[in-house]
mmCIF file with all atom_site columns, C-alpha atoms in Angstrom:
data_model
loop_
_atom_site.group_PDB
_atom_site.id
_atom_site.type_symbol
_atom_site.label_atom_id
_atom_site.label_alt_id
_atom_site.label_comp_id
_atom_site.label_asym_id
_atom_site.label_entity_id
_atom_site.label_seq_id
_atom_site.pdbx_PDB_ins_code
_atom_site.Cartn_x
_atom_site.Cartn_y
_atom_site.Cartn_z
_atom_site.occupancy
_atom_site.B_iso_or_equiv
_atom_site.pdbx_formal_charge
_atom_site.auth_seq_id
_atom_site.auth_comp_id
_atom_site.auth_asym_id
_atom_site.auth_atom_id
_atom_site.pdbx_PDB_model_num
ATOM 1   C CA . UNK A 1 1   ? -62.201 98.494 8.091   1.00 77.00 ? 1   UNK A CA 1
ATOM 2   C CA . UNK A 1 2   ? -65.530 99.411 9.733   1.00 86.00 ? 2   UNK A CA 1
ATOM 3   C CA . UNK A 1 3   ? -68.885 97.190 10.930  1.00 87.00 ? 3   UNK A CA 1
ATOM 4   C CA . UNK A 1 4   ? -69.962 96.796 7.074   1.00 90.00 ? 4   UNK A CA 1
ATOM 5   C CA . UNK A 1 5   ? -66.559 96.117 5.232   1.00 95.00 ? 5   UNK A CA 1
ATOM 6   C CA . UNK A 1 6   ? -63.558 93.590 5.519   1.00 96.00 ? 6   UNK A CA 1
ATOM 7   C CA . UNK A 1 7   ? -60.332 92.979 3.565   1.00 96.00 ? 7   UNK A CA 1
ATOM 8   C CA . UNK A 1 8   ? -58.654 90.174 2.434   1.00 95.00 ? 8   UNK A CA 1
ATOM 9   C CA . UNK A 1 9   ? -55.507 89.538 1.146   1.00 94.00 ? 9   UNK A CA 1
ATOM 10  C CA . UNK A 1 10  ? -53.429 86.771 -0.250  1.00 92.00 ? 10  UNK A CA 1
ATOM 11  C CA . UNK A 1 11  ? -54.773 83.293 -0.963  1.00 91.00 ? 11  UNK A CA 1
ATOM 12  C CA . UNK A 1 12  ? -57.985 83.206 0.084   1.00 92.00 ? 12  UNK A CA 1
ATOM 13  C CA . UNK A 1 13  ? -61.180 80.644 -0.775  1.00 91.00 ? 13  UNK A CA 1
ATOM 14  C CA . UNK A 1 14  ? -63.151 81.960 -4.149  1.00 91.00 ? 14  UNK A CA 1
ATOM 15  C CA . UNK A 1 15  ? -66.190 83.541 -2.657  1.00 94.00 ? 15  UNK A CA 1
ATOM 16  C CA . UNK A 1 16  ? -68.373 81.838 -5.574  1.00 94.00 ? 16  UNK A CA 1
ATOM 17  C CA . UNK A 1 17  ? -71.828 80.395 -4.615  1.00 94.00 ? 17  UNK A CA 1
ATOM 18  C CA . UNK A 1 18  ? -71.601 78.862 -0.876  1.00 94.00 ? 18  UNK A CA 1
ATOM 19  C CA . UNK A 1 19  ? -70.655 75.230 -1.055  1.00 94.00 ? 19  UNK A CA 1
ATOM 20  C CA . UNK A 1 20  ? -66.874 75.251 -1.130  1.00 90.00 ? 20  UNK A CA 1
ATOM 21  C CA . UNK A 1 21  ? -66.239 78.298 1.119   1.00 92.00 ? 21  UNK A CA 1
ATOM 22  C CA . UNK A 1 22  ? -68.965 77.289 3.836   1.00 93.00 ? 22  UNK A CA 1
ATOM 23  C CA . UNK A 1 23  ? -69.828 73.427 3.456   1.00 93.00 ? 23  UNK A CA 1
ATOM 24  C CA . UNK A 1 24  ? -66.793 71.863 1.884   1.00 89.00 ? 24  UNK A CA 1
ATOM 25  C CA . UNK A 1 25  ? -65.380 70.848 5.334   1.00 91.00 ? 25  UNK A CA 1
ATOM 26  C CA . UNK A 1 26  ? -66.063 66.980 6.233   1.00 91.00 ? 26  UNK A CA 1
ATOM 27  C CA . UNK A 1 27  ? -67.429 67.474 9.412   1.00 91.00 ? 27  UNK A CA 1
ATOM 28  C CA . UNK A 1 28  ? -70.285 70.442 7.888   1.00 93.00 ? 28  UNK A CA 1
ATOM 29  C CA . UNK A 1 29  ? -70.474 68.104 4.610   1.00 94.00 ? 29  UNK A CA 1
ATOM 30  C CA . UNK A 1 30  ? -73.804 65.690 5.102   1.00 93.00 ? 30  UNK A CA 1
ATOM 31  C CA . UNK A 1 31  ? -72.102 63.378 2.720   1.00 94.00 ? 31  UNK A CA 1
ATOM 32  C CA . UNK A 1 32  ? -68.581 61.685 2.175   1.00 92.00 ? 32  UNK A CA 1
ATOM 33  C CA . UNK A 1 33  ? -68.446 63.534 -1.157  1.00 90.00 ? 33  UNK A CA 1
ATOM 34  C CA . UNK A 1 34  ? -68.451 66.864 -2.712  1.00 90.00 ? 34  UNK A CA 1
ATOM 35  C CA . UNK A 1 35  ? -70.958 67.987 -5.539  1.00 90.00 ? 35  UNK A CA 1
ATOM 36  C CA . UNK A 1 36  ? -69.523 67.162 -8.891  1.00 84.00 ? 36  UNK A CA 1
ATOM 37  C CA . UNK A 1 37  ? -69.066 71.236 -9.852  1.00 85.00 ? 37  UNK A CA 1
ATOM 38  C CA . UNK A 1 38  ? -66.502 71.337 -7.178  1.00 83.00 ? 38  UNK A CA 1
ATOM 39  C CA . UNK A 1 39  ? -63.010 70.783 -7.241  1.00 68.00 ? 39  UNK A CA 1
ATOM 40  C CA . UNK A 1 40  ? -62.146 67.734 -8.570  1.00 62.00 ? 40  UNK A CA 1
ATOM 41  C CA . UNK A 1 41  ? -60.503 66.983 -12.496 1.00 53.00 ? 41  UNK A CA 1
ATOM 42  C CA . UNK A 1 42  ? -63.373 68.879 -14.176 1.00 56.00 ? 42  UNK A CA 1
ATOM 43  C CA . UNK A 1 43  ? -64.674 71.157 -11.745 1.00 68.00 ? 43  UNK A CA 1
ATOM 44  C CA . UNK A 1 44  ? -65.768 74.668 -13.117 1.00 76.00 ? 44  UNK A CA 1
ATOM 45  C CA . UNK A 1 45  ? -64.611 76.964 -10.469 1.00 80.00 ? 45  UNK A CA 1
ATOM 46  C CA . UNK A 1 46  ? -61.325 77.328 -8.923  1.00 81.00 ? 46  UNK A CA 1
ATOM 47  C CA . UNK A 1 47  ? -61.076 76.352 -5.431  1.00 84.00 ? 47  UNK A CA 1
ATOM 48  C CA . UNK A 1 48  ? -58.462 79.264 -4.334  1.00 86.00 ? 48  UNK A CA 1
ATOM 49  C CA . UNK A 1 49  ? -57.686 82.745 -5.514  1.00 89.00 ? 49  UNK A CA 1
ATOM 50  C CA . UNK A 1 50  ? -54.892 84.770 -5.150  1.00 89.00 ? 50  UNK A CA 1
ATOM 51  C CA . UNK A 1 51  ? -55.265 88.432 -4.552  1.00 92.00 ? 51  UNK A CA 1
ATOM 52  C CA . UNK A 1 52  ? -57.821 90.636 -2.876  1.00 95.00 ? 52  UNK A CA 1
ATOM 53  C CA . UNK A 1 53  ? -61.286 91.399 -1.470  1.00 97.00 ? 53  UNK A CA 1
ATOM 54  C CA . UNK A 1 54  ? -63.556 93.050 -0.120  1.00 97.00 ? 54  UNK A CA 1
ATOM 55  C CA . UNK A 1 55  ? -66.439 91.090 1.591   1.00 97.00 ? 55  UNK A CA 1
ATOM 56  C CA . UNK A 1 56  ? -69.096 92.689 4.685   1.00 96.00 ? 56  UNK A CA 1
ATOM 57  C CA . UNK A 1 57  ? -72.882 92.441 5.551   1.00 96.00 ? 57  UNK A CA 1
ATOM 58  C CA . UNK A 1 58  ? -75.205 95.417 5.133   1.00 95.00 ? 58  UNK A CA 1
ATOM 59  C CA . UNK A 1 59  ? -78.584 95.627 7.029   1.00 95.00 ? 59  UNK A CA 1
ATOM 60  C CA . UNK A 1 60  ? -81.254 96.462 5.029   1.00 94.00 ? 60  UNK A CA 1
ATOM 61  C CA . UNK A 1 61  ? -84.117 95.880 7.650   1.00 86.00 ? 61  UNK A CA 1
ATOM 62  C CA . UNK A 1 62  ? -84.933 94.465 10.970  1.00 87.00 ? 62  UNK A CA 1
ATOM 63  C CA . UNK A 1 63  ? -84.439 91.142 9.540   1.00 89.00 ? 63  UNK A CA 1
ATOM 64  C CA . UNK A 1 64  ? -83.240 91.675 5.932   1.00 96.00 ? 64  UNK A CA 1
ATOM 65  C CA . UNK A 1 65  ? -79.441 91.607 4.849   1.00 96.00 ? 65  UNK A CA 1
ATOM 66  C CA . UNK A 1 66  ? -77.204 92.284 2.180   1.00 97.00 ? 66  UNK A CA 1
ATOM 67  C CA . UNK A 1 67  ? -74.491 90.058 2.095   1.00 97.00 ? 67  UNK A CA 1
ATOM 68  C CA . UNK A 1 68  ? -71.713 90.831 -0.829  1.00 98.00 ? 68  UNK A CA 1
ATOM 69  C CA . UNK A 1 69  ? -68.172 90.441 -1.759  1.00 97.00 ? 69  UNK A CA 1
ATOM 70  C CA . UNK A 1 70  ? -65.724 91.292 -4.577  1.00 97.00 ? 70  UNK A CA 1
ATOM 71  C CA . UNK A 1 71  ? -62.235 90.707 -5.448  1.00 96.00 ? 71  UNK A CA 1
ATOM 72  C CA . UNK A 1 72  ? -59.499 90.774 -7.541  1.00 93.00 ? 72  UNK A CA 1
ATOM 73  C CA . UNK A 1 73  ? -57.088 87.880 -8.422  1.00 90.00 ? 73  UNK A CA 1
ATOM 74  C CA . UNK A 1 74  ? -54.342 86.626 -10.224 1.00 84.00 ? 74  UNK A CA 1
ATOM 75  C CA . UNK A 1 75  ? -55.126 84.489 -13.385 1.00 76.00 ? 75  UNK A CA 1
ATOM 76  C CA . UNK A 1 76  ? -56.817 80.980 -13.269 1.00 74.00 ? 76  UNK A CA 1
ATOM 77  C CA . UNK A 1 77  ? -55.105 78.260 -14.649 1.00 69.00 ? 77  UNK A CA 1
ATOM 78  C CA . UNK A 1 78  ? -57.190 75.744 -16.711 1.00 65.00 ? 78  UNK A CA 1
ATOM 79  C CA . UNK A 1 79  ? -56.140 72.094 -17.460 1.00 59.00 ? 79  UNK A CA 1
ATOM 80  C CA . UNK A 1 80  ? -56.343 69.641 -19.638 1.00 52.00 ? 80  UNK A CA 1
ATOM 81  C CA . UNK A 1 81  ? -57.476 66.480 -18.992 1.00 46.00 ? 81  UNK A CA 1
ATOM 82  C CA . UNK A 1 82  ? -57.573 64.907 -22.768 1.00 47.00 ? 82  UNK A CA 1
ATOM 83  C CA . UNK A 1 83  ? -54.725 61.985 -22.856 1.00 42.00 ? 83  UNK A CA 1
ATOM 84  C CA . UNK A 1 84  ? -53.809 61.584 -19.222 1.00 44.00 ? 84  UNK A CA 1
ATOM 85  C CA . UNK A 1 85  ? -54.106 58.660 -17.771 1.00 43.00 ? 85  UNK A CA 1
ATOM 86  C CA . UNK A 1 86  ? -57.848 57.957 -15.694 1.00 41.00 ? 86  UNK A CA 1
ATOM 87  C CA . UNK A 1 87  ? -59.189 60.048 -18.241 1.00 40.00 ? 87  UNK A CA 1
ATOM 88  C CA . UNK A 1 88  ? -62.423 59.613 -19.962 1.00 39.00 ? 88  UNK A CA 1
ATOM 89  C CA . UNK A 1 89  ? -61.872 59.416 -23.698 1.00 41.00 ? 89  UNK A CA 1
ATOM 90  C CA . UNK A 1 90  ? -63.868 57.766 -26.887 1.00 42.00 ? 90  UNK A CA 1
ATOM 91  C CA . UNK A 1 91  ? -62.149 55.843 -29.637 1.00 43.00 ? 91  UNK A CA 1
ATOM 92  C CA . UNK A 1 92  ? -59.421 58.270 -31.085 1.00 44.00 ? 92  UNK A CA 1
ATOM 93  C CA . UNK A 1 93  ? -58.385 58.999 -27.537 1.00 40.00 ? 93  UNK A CA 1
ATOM 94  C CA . UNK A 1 94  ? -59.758 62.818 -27.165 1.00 41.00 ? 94  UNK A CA 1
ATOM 95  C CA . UNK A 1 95  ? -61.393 63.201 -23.775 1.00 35.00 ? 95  UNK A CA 1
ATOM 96  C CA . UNK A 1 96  ? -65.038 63.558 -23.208 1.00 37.00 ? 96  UNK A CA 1
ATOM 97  C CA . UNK A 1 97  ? -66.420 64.600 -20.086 1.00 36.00 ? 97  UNK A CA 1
ATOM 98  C CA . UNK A 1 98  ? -64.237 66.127 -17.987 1.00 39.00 ? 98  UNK A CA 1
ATOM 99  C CA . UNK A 1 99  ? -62.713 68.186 -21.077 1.00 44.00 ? 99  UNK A CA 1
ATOM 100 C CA . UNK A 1 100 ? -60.803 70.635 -18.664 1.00 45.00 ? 100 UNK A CA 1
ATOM 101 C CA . UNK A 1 101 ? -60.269 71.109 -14.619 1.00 48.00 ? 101 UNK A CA 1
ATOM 102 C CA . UNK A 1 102 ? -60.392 74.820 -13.105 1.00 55.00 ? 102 UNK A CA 1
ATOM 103 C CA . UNK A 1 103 ? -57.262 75.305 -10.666 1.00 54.00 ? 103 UNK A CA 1
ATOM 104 C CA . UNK A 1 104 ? -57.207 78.423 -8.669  1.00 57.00 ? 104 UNK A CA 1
ATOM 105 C CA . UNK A 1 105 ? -54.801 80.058 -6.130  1.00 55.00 ? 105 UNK A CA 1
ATOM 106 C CA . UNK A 1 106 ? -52.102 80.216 -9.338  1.00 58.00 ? 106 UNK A CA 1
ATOM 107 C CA . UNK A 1 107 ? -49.630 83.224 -8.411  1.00 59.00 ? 107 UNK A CA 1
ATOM 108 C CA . UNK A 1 108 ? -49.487 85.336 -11.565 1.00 61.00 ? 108 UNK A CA 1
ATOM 109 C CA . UNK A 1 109 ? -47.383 88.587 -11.482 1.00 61.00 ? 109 UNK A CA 1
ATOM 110 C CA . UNK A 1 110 ? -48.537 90.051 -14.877 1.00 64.00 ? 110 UNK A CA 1
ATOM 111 C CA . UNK A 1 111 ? -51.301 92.663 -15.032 1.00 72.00 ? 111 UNK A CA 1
ATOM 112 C CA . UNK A 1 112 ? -53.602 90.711 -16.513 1.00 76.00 ? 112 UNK A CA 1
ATOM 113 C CA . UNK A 1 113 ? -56.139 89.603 -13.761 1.00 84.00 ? 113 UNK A CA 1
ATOM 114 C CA . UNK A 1 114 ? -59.809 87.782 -12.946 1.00 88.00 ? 114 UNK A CA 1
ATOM 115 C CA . UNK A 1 115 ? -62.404 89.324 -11.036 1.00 91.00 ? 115 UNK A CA 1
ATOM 116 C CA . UNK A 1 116 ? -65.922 88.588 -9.617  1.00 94.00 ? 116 UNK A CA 1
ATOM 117 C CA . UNK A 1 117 ? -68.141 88.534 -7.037  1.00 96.00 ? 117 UNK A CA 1
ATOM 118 C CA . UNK A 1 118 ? -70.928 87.397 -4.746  1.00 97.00 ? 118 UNK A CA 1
ATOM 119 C CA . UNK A 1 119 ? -74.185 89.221 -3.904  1.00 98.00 ? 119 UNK A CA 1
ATOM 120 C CA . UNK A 1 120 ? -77.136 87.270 -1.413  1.00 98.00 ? 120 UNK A CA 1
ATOM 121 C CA . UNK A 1 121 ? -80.238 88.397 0.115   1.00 97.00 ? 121 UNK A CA 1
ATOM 122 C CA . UNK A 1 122 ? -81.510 86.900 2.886   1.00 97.00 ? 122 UNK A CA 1
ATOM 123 C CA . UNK A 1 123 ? -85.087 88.311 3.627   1.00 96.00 ? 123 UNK A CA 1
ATOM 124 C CA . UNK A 1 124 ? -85.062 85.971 6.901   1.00 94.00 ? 124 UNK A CA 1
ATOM 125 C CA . UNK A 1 125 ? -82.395 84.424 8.809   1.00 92.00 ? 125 UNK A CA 1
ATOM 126 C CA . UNK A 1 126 ? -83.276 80.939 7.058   1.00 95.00 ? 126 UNK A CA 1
ATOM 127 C CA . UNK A 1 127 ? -83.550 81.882 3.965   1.00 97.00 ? 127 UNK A CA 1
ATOM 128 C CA . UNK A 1 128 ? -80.843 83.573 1.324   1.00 97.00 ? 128 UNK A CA 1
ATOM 129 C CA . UNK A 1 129 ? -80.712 83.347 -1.961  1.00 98.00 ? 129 UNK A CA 1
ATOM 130 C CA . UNK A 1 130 ? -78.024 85.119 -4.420  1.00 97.00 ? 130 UNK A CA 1
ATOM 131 C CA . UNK A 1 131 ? -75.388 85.074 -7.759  1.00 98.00 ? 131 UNK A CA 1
ATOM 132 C CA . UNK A 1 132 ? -71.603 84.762 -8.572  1.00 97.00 ? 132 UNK A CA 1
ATOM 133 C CA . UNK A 1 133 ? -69.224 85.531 -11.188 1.00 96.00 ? 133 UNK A CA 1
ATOM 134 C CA . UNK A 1 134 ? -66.259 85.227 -11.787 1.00 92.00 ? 134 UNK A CA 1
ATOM 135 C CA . UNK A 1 135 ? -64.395 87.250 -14.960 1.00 90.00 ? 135 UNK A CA 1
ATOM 136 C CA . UNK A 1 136 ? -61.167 87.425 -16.330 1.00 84.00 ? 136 UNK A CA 1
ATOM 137 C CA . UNK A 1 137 ? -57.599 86.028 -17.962 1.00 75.00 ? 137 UNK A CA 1
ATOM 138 C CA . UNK A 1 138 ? -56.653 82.411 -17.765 1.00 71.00 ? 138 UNK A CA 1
ATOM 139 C CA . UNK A 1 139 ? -53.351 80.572 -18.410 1.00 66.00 ? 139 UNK A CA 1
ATOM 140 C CA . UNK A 1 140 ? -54.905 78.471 -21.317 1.00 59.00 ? 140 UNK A CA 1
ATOM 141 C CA . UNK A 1 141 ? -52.613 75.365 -20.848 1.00 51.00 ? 141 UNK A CA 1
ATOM 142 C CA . UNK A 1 142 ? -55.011 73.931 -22.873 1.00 46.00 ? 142 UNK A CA 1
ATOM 143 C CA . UNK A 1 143 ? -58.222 76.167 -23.301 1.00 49.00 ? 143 UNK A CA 1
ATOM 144 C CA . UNK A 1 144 ? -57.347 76.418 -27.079 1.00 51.00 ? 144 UNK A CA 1
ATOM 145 C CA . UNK A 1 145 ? -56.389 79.367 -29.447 1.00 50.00 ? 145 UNK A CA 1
ATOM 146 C CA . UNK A 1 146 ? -58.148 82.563 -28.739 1.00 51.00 ? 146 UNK A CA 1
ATOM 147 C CA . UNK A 1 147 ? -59.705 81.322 -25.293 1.00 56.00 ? 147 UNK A CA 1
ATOM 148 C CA . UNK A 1 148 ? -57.976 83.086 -22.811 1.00 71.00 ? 148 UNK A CA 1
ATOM 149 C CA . UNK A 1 149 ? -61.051 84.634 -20.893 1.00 80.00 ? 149 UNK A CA 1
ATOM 150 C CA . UNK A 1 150 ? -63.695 82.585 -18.671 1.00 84.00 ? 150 UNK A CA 1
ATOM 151 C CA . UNK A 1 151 ? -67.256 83.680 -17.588 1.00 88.00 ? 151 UNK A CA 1
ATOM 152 C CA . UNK A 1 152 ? -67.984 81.921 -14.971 1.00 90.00 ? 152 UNK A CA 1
ATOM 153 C CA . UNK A 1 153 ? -71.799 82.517 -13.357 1.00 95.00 ? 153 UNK A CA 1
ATOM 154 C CA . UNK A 1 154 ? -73.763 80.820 -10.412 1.00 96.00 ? 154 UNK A CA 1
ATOM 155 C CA . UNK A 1 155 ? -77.116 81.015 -8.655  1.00 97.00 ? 155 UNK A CA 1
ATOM 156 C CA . UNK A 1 156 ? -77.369 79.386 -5.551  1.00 98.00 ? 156 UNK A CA 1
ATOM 157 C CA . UNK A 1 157 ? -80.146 79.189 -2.378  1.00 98.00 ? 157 UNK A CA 1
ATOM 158 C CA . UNK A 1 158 ? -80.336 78.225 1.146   1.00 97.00 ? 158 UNK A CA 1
ATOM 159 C CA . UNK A 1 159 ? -83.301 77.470 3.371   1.00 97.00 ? 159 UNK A CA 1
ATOM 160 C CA . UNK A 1 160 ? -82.485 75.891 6.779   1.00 96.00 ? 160 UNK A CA 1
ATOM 161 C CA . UNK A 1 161 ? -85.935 75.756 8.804   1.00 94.00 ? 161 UNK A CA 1
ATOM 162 C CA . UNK A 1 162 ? -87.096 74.288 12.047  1.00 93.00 ? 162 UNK A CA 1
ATOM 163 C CA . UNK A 1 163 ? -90.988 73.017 11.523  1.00 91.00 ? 163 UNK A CA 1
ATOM 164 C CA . UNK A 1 164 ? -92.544 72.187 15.383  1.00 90.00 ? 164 UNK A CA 1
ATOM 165 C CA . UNK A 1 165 ? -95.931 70.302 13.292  1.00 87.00 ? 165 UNK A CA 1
ATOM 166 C CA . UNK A 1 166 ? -93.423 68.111 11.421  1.00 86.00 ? 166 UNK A CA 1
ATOM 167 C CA . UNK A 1 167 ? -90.797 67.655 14.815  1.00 90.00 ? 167 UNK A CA 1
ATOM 168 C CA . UNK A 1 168 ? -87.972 68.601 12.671  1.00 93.00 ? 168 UNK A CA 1
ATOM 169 C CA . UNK A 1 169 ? -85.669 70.442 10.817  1.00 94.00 ? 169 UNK A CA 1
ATOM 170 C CA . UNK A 1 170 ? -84.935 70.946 7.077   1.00 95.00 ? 170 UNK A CA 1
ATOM 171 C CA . UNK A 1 171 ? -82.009 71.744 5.261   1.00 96.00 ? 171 UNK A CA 1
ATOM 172 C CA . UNK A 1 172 ? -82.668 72.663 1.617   1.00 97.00 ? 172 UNK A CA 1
ATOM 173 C CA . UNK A 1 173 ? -79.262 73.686 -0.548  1.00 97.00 ? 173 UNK A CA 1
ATOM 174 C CA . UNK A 1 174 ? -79.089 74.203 -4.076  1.00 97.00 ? 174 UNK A CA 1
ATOM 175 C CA . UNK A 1 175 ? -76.977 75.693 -6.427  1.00 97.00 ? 175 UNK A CA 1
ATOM 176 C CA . UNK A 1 176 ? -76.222 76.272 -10.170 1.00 96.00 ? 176 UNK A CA 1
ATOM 177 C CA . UNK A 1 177 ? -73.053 76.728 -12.066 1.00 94.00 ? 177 UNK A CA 1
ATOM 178 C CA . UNK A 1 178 ? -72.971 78.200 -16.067 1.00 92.00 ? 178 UNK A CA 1
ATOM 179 C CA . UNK A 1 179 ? -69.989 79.201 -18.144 1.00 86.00 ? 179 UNK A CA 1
ATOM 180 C CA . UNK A 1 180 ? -68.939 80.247 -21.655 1.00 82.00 ? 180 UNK A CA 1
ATOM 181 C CA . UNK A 1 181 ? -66.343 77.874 -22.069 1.00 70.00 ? 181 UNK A CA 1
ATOM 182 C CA . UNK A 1 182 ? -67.128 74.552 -23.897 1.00 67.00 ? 182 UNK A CA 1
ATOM 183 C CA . UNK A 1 183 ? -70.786 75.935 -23.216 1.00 70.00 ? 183 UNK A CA 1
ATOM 184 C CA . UNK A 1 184 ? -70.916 73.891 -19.797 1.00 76.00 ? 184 UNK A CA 1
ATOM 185 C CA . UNK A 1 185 ? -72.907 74.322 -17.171 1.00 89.00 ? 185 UNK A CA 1
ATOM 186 C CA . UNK A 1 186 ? -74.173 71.844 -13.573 1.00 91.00 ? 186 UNK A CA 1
ATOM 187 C CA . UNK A 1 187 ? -75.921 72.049 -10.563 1.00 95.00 ? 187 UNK A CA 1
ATOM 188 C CA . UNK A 1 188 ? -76.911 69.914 -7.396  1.00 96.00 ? 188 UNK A CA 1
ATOM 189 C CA . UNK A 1 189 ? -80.339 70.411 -5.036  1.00 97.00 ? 189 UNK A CA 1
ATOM 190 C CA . UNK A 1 190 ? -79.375 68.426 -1.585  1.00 97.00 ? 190 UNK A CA 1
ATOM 191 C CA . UNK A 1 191 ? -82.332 68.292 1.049   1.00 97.00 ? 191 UNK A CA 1
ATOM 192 C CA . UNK A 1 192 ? -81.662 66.932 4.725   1.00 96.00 ? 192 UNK A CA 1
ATOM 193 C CA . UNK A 1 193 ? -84.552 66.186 7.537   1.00 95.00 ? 193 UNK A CA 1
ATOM 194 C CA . UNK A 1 194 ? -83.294 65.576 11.070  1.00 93.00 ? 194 UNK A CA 1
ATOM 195 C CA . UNK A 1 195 ? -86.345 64.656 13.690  1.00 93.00 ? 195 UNK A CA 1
ATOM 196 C CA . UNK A 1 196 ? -84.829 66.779 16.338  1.00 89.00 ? 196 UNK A CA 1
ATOM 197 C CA . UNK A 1 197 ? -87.619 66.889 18.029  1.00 86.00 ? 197 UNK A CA 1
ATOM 198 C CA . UNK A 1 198 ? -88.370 62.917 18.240  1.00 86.00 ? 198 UNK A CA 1
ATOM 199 C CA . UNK A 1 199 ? -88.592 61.479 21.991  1.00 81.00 ? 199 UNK A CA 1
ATOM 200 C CA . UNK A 1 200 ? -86.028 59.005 21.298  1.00 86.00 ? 200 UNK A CA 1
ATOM 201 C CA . UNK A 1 201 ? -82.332 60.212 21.673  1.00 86.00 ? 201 UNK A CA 1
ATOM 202 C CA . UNK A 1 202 ? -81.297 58.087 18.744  1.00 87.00 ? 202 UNK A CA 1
ATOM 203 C CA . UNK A 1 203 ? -83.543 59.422 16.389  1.00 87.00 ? 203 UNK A CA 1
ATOM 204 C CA . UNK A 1 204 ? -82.830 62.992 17.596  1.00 88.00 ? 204 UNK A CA 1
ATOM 205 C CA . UNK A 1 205 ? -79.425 62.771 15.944  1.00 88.00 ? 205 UNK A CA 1
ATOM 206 C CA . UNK A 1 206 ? -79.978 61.075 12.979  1.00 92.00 ? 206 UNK A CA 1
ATOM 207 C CA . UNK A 1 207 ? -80.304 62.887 9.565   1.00 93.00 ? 207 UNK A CA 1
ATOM 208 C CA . UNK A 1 208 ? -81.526 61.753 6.149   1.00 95.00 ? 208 UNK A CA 1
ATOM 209 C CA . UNK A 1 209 ? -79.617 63.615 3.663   1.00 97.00 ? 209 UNK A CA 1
ATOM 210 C CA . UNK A 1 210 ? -80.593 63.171 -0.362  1.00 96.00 ? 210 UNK A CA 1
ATOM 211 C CA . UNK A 1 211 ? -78.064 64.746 -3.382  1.00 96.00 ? 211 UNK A CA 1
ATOM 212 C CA . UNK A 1 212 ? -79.096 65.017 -6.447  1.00 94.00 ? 212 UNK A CA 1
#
């Protein structure tokens, strides 16, 4: 639309926190796997959405930007994983932990809807720092009677620095994930050094990445 303001429409990656819309990709991933709040049977956000948004940058300063978007999708489907086979269950066969799977990008074409959202700050260019949420109606395949709505909220920071004194760079991502369903909620921190600065051409490309 203009310099500040973009629209989306159709299926389009959930703009909640910044790992699975930026760093989900295996060649911008530091390690083989994903962080355990991302898709996978028990994740808590859906991968995909269906619908549409608006999503732009506003400067705020010389340095200092806004970053935002908001949308509005078709219903999230949540899943049971209790019973099926690979699940993990205790003696009487209910499941423990994962209880449920979010799956997104579900096309829905009743009126009722989920919506959310994505606000960041970034004060510098290596820092930003912002929340998610994401509201609304879910096909309750197995959510239970009387669940049919999901809050969904995240927190989640970024600090990519180059430090001359320590001939390096640092890659610091970390994010948090709460919801009102089955009162669940998960994070990860990851940190990454890479001695870019190091004499030796091997040791300029190789990075030490810790998850936790």
């Amino acid at each position: 639309m203009n310099d500040y303001v973009t629209l989306v429409a159709g299926r389009f990656l959930t703009p909640f926190n910044i790992f699975w819309e930026r760093f989900r990709l295996p060649w911008i991933n530091k390690l083989p796997a994903t962080p355990l709040i991302y898709p996978h049977p028990g994740s808590f956000v859906p991968e995909t959405s269906v619908g549409v948004q608006a999503r732009g940058a506003i400067p705020l300063g010389s340095e200092v930007v806004l970053n935002y978007a908001a949308y509005v999708a078709d219903r999230t489907r949540v899943v049971s994983w209790a019973g099926r086979e690979g699940a993990a269950g205790d003696a009487d066969g209910e499941a423990r932990v994962p209880e449920a799977a979010t799956v997104g990008g579900v096309i829905d074409l009743d009126d009722r809807k989920t919506w959310g959202g994505r606000l960041s700050l970034l004060p510098m260019p290596e820092l930003e720092f912002g929340w998610s949420i994401n509201y609304g109606d879910v096909i309750p395949e197995a959510v239970g009677p009387g669940e049919d709505e999901i809050l969904r909220q995240g927190v989640f920071l970024s600090y990519v620095r180059h430090v001359p004194s320590l001939g390096g760079d640092f890659d610091l991502k970390a994010e948090w994930i709460w919801t009102d369903h089955d009162e669940r909620d998960g994070g990860y921190a990851q940190f990454s050094y890479r001695p870019s600065a190091a004499g030796v051409d091997f040791l300029k490309h190789l990075e030490v990445v810790f998850r936790y």
